[in-house]
Amino acid sequence: MNKAPTRASTIDDLFASARTSEPYIHNQGFSTHVLAALPERAGLPFWADALITLLFTLLGCALAFAFFPSEKFAELVPTTIVISPMSLLTLTGLISLACGSAYWASETNRI
Amino acid sequence: MHHTDQVLIDSVVKEDSHLAFAELVKRYQSPLRYSLRQLTGWNEALADDLAQETFIKAYKALPGYQGKAKFSSWLYRIAYNEMISHFRVARNRELSGGIIEEQGSASVDSRDRPSSEDHSQQLHRDLAQAMTQLKDNQRMALHLHLHRECTQQEISDIMNIPLGTVKTLITRGKETLRVLLADWKLGES
């Protein structure tokens, strides 16, 4: 049988009763849904990324300047270049292939 | 091993640990989903959507969490903003779904329920239904005060409103609920 509480205490009694009988809502895949919907955390900020690239480029240039035998290399450079149309076409193809590969690699974050 | 909230939060922020965040979700999903059910007239689908959105926003905002307030309070603040935002959009679009439909309902009377119905389960639903008659901020303040037993200062912080407003919301909300739930009878325990 139900009891009729006094009006003054009704609200507090009702909520006290609700507090003590609060059901545990089972996960049932809720956490999985939340985790699946989480966004990818952004990597380094743009300026940090650019700064790191610049620093390593400068470092590479400094190392190359220090260790590369530039005098000997200069001697190896031919003064006259004779190139046939077929060679030129092959060279153009290779350069295009290299450029295409570099573009693909950068766009797909393979490097 | 039981880690504190702060340890889990640090793990999420520093290592982007989804495992740690999953633990936080598991820890708070039930009370948060229950609260949102209370605040949406026991609309389970809507409450779960809002809870999911709350956790996602919490994940994004976690690097900015300074630990000044309890994690649960911080989470409730996000949930409250989500709820407000949802109802504002719904009202603007006049999409009368869920709680908006129910706002015209009459007072809640437990005498109409079948006797075999689980009394306590019905209590939760009826409280939620009665709460739909209140304004969003009144509903949240009353829920935090009566259900989560938050102090008025905590409610003020969560809802980002002055302490005096919290007191007014609670007093007026209680008066309204008293009328709405006047016929509700508590079962003998």
mmCIF file of C-alpha atoms in Angstrom, chain A:
data_model
loop_
_atom_site.group_PDB
_atom_site.id
_atom_site.type_symbol
_atom_site.label_atom_id
_atom_site.label_comp_id
_atom_site.label_asym_id
_atom_site.label_seq_id
_atom_site.Cartn_x
_atom_site.Cartn_y
_atom_site.Cartn_z
ATOM 1 C CA MET A 1 0.000 0.000 0.000
ATOM 2 C CA ASN A 2 1.202 3.473 -0.819
ATOM 3 C CA LYS A 3 1.618 6.114 1.767
ATOM 4 C CA ALA A 4 0.780 9.738 1.121
ATOM 5 C CA PRO A 5 3.690 11.918 2.193
ATOM 6 C CA THR A 6 3.131 15.444 3.406
ATOM 7 C CA ARG A 7 3.368 17.967 0.577
ATOM 8 C CA ALA A 8 6.326 19.774 2.137
ATOM 9 C CA SER A 9 8.461 16.679 2.101
ATOM 10 C CA THR A 10 7.221 15.165 -1.141
ATOM 11 C CA ILE A 11 9.870 16.533 -3.476
ATOM 12 C CA ASP A 12 12.810 15.803 -1.203
ATOM 13 C CA ASP A 13 11.437 12.333 -0.420
ATOM 14 C CA LEU A 14 10.832 11.546 -4.058
ATOM 15 C CA PHE A 15 14.313 12.590 -5.085
ATOM 16 C CA ALA A 16 15.875 10.813 -2.128
ATOM 17 C CA SER A 17 14.061 7.688 -3.215
ATOM 18 C CA ALA A 18 15.180 8.215 -6.814
ATOM 19 C CA ARG A 19 18.770 8.730 -5.699
ATOM 20 C CA THR A 20 18.906 5.482 -3.776
ATOM 21 C CA SER A 21 17.221 3.510 -6.547
ATOM 22 C CA GLU A 22 19.114 5.071 -9.459
ATOM 23 C CA PRO A 23 19.624 2.272 -11.974
ATOM 24 C CA TYR A 24 23.037 1.452 -13.382
ATOM 25 C CA ILE A 25 22.793 1.961 -17.120
ATOM 26 C CA HIS A 26 24.761 -0.807 -18.748
ATOM 27 C CA ASN A 27 27.407 0.127 -21.255
ATOM 28 C CA GLN A 28 26.016 -2.081 -24.062
ATOM 29 C CA GLY A 29 28.432 -0.763 -26.650
ATOM 30 C CA PHE A 30 28.109 2.882 -25.642
ATOM 31 C CA SER A 31 31.852 3.250 -24.943
ATOM 32 C CA THR A 32 32.659 1.576 -28.244
ATOM 33 C CA HIS A 33 30.450 4.059 -30.101
ATOM 34 C CA VAL A 34 32.107 6.974 -28.323
ATOM 35 C CA LEU A 35 35.636 5.714 -29.011
ATOM 36 C CA ALA A 36 34.813 5.049 -32.653
ATOM 37 C CA ALA A 37 33.580 8.633 -33.017
ATOM 38 C CA LEU A 38 36.635 10.245 -31.439
ATOM 39 C CA PRO A 39 38.453 12.577 -33.804
ATOM 40 C CA GLU A 40 42.089 12.069 -34.705
ATOM 41 C CA ARG A 41 44.305 14.193 -32.532
ATOM 42 C CA ALA A 42 46.050 16.831 -34.618
ATOM 43 C CA GLY A 43 49.795 16.269 -34.932
ATOM 44 C CA LEU A 44 52.333 19.037 -34.607
ATOM 45 C CA PRO A 45 51.071 22.537 -35.306
ATOM 46 C CA PHE A 46 51.935 23.877 -38.765
ATOM 47 C CA TRP A 47 54.640 26.247 -37.566
ATOM 48 C CA ALA A 48 56.408 23.492 -35.597
ATOM 49 C CA ASP A 49 56.268 21.150 -38.569
ATOM 50 C CA ALA A 50 57.695 23.811 -40.879
ATOM 51 C CA LEU A 51 60.386 24.754 -38.351
ATOM 52 C CA ILE A 52 61.564 21.152 -37.981
ATOM 53 C CA THR A 53 61.704 20.714 -41.760
ATOM 54 C CA LEU A 54 63.697 23.934 -42.142
ATOM 55 C CA LEU A 55 66.142 23.030 -39.362
ATOM 56 C CA PHE A 56 66.848 19.586 -40.795
ATOM 57 C CA THR A 57 67.236 21.037 -44.300
ATOM 58 C CA LEU A 58 69.801 23.538 -43.031
ATOM 59 C CA LEU A 59 71.574 20.772 -41.121
ATOM 60 C CA GLY A 60 71.675 18.632 -44.273
ATOM 61 C CA CYS A 61 73.067 21.536 -46.289
ATOM 62 C CA ALA A 62 75.747 22.208 -43.670
ATOM 63 C CA LEU A 63 76.796 18.549 -43.628
ATOM 64 C CA ALA A 64 76.861 18.404 -47.409
ATOM 65 C CA PHE A 65 78.939 21.553 -47.585
ATOM 66 C CA ALA A 66 81.376 20.226 -45.008
ATOM 67 C CA PHE A 67 81.886 16.699 -46.309
ATOM 68 C CA PHE A 68 81.014 16.654 -50.005
ATOM 69 C CA PRO A 69 84.099 16.773 -52.307
ATOM 70 C CA SER A 70 82.812 19.666 -54.316
ATOM 71 C CA GLU A 71 86.171 20.261 -56.163
ATOM 72 C CA LYS A 72 86.297 16.703 -57.465
ATOM 73 C CA PHE A 73 82.653 16.825 -58.333
ATOM 74 C CA ALA A 74 83.156 19.966 -60.362
ATOM 75 C CA GLU A 75 85.815 18.192 -62.422
ATOM 76 C CA LEU A 76 83.365 15.444 -63.236
ATOM 77 C CA VAL A 77 80.846 17.815 -64.717
ATOM 78 C CA PRO A 78 81.122 17.568 -68.522
ATOM 79 C CA THR A 79 81.634 20.778 -70.392
ATOM 80 C CA THR A 80 79.687 19.595 -73.411
ATOM 81 C CA ILE A 81 76.575 17.502 -73.331
ATOM 82 C CA VAL A 82 75.321 15.684 -76.396
ATOM 83 C CA ILE A 83 71.936 14.151 -75.994
ATOM 84 C CA SER A 84 69.870 12.275 -78.546
ATOM 85 C CA PRO A 85 66.100 12.847 -78.880
ATOM 86 C CA MET A 86 65.425 9.329 -77.500
ATOM 87 C CA SER A 87 67.642 9.946 -74.464
ATOM 88 C CA LEU A 88 65.931 13.283 -73.898
ATOM 89 C CA LEU A 89 62.546 11.596 -74.085
ATOM 90 C CA THR A 90 63.662 8.870 -71.646
ATOM 91 C CA LEU A 91 65.059 11.483 -69.274
ATOM 92 C CA THR A 92 61.811 13.465 -69.433
ATOM 93 C CA GLY A 93 59.851 10.277 -68.725
ATOM 94 C CA LEU A 94 62.034 9.434 -65.751
ATOM 95 C CA ILE A 95 61.731 12.934 -64.337
ATOM 96 C CA SER A 96 57.942 12.822 -64.791
ATOM 97 C CA LEU A 97 57.840 9.443 -63.059
ATOM 98 C CA ALA A 98 59.939 10.736 -60.178
ATOM 99 C CA CYS A 99 57.751 13.841 -59.836
ATOM 100 C CA GLY A 100 54.578 11.756 -59.961
ATOM 101 C CA SER A 101 55.922 9.374 -57.334
ATOM 102 C CA ALA A 102 56.948 12.237 -55.068
ATOM 103 C CA TYR A 103 53.531 13.833 -55.429
ATOM 104 C CA TRP A 104 51.766 10.525 -54.711
ATOM 105 C CA ALA A 105 53.997 9.849 -51.709
ATOM 106 C CA SER A 106 53.416 13.292 -50.217
ATOM 107 C CA GLU A 107 49.665 13.196 -50.808
ATOM 108 C CA THR A 108 49.330 9.774 -49.215
ATOM 109 C CA ASN A 109 51.693 10.557 -46.333
ATOM 110 C CA ARG A 110 53.939 7.633 -47.201
ATOM 111 C CA ILE A 111 57.077 9.543 -46.289
#
